[in-house]
Structures are given as C-alpha cells and as structure tokens.
mmCIF file of C-alpha atoms in Angstrom:
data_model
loop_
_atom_site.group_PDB
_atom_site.id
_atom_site.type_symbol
_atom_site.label_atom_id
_atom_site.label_comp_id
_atom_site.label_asym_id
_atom_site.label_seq_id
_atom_site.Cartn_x
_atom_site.Cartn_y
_atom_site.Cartn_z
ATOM 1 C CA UNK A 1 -43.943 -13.337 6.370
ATOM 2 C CA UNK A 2 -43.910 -12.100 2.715
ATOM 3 C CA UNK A 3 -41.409 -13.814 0.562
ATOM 4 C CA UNK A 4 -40.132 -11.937 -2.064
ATOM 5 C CA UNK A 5 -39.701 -13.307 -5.540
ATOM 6 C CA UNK A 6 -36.815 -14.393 -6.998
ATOM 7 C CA UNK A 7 -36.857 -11.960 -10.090
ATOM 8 C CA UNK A 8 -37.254 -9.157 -8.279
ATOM 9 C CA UNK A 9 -34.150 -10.382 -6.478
ATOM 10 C CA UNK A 10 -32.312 -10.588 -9.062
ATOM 11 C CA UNK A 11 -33.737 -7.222 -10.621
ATOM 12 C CA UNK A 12 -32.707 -5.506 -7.117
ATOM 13 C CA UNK A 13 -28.829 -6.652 -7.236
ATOM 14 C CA UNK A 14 -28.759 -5.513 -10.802
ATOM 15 C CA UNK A 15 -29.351 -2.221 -10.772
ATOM 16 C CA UNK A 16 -27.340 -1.997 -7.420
ATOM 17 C CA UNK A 17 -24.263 -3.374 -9.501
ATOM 18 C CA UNK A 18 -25.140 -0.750 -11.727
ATOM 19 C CA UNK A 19 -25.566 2.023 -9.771
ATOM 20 C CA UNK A 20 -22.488 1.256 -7.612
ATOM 21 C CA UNK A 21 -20.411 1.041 -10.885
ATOM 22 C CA UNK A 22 -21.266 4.474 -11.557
ATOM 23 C CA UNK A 23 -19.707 6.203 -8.785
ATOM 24 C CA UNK A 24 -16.271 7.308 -9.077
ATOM 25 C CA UNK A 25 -13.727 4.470 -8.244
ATOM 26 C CA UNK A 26 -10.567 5.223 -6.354
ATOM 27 C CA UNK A 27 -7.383 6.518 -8.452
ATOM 28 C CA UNK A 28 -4.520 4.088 -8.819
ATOM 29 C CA UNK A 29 -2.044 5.859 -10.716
ATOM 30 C CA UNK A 30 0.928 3.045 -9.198
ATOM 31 C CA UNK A 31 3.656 3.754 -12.130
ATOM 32 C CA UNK A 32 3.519 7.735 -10.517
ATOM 33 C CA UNK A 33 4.810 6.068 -6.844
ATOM 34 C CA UNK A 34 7.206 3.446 -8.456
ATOM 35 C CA UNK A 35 10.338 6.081 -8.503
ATOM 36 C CA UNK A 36 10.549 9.583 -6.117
ATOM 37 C CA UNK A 37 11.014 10.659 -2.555
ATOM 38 C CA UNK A 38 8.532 10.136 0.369
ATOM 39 C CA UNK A 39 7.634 10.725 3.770
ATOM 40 C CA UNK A 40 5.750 8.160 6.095
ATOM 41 C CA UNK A 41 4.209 8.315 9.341
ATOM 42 C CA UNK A 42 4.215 5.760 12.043
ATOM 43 C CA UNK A 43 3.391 5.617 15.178
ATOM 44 C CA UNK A 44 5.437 4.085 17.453
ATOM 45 C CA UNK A 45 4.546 3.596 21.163
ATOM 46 C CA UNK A 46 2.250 6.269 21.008
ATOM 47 C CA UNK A 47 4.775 8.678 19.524
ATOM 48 C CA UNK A 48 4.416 9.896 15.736
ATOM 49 C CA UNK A 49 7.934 9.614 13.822
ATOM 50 C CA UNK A 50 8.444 10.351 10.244
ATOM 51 C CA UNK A 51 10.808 8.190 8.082
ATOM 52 C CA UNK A 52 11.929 9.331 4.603
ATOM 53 C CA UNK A 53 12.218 6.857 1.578
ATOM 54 C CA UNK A 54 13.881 7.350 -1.802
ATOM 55 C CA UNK A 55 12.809 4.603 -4.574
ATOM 56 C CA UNK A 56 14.401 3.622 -7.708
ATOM 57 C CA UNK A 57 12.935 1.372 -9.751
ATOM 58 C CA UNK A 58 15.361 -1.484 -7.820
ATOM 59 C CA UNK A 59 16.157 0.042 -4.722
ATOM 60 C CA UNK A 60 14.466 2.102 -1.844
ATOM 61 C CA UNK A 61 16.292 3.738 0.787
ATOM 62 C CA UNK A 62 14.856 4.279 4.463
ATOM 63 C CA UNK A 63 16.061 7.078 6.579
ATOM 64 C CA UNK A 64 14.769 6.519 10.053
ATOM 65 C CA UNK A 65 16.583 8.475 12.892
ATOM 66 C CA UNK A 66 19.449 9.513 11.105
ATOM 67 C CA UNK A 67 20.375 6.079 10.148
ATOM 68 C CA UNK A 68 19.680 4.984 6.463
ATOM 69 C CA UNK A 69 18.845 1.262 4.913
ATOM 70 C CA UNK A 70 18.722 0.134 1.539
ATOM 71 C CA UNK A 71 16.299 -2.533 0.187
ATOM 72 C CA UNK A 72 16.220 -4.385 -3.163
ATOM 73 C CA UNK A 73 12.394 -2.754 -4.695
ATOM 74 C CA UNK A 74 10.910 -6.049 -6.911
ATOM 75 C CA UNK A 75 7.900 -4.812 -8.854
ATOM 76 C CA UNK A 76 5.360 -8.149 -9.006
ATOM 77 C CA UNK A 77 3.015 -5.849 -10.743
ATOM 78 C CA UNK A 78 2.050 -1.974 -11.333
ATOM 79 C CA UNK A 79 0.540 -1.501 -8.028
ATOM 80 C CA UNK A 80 2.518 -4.337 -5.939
ATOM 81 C CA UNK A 81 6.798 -4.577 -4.940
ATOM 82 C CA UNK A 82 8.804 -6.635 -2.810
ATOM 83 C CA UNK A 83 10.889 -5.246 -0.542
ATOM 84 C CA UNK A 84 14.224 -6.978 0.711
ATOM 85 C CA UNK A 85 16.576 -5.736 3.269
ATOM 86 C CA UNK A 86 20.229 -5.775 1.583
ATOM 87 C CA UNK A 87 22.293 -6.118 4.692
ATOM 88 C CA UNK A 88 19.797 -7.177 7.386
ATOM 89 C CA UNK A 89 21.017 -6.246 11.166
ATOM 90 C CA UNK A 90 18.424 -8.721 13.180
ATOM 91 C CA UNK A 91 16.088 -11.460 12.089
ATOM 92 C CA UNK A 92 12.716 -9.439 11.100
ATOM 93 C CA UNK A 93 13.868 -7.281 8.362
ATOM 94 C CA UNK A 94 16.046 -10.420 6.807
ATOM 95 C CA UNK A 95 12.021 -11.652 5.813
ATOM 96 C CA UNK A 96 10.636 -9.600 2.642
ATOM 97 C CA UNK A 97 7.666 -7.266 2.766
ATOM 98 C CA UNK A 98 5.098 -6.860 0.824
ATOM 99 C CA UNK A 99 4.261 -3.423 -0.486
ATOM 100 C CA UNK A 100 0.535 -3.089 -2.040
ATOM 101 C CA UNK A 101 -0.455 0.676 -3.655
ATOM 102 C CA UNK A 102 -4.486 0.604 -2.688
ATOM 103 C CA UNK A 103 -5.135 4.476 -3.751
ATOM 104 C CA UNK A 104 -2.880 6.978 -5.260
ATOM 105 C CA UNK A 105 -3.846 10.816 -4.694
ATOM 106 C CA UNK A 106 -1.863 13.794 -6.317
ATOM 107 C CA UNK A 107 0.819 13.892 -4.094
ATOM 108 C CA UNK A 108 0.575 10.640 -1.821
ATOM 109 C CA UNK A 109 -0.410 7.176 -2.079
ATOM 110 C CA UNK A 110 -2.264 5.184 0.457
ATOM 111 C CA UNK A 111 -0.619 1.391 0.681
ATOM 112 C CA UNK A 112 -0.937 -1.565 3.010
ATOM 113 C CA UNK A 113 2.291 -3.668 4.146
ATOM 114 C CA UNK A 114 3.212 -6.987 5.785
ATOM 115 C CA UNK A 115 5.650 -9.775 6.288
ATOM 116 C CA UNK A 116 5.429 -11.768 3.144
ATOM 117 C CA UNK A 117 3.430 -14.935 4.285
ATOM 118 C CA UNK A 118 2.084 -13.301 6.671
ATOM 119 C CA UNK A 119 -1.489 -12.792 7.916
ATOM 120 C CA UNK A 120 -1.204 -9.625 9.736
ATOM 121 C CA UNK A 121 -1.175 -6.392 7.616
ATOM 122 C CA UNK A 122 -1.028 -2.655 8.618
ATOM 123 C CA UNK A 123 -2.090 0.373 6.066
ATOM 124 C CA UNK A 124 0.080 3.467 5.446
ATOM 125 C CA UNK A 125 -0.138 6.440 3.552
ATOM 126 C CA UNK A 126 3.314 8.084 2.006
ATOM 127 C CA UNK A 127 3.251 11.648 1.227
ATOM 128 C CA UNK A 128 5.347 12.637 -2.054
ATOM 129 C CA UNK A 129 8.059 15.389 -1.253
ATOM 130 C CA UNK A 130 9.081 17.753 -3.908
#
C-alpha cells in the first residue's frame, strides 16, 4: 500500500477549501422574512394542508382550519425567533419553538423547527403571499 505524504495532504484539502468557497453559497436574506404574510405546507397523516401566518416583528398569527392563534415572535438573531403560544389550549404548544431561517429565496424561505430543548427537528419551507 502506497502512503501518501503528508504535504500533499494538506495541499489536497487546501485547494478543496478553496474551490468549495468559490461556489455560490445559499442566500439568507432573514430581515426580508422577519415581517409579511405566508403560506406553509404540512403534511398531516398523509394529507397536505396549508396554514397561513402573518408576522410582526412581536407577534405571528396561525390560521389553520379556520381557527387562528397568536404567538409572541422573539428574534435571538437575524436568521433565528422564538415562538410562544399566547393562550395555549393543551400542553405541547404551552413549550416554545424554535424557528431557524436556513435559505431565503425571492419569495419563500426554507426553515427548520422544533420544541425548544428538543432533539427532534423537522424542515419547512414558507411561501411569501403578496
């Protein structure tokens, strides 16, 4: 077996780095999605619904079904919030969720979401309505 040097190691991850540095990184335009009106998909048991949010910069409300609930929106920085249920109806939405903006597109934004504390995540993608 032929080892290979160390230098040329080195050399190798270099111009990798390089080279992967070059090509065009995601967009994350976050301040765009912090305030406007959007649509999200989910599925739920195998059926696609759509859910409409509205976001202020301190409060985003969910319309789901015809019914509508408000959560405090707490910006922890330009591409992550907290939200908070303001009158919580059962025990999971009285825990927070964390909000993360990954990419941001002209006219949607793809985010991932979870219980704060929390292992288990799930990734979303909200569509900007006009």
């Amino acid at each position: 077996m032929r080892r290979i040097p160390f230098y040329h190691f080195c050399l190798t991850a270099a111009v990798m780095t390089t080279f992967l540095s070059c090509l065009p990184q995601p967009e994350t335009d976050c301040k765009a999605y912090h305030t406007g009106r959007f649509r999200f998909e989910l599925d739920v048991d195998g059926v696609k619904k759509s859910t409409v949010l509205d976001r202020t910069e301190n409060f985003q409300y969910e319309t789901f079904e015809g019914k509508t609930d408000t959560a405090s929106v707490r910006w922890v920085n330009d591409c992550e919030f907290i939200l908070q249920e303001q009158q919580p109806k059962s025990v999971l939405p009285k825990r927070p969720i964390r909000m993360k903006i990954l990419t941001t597109s002209k006219n949607s934004y793809t985010f991932e979401y979870g219980i704060v504390g929390e292992k288990d995540t799930r990734i979303g993608t909200a569509y900007r309505i006009p």
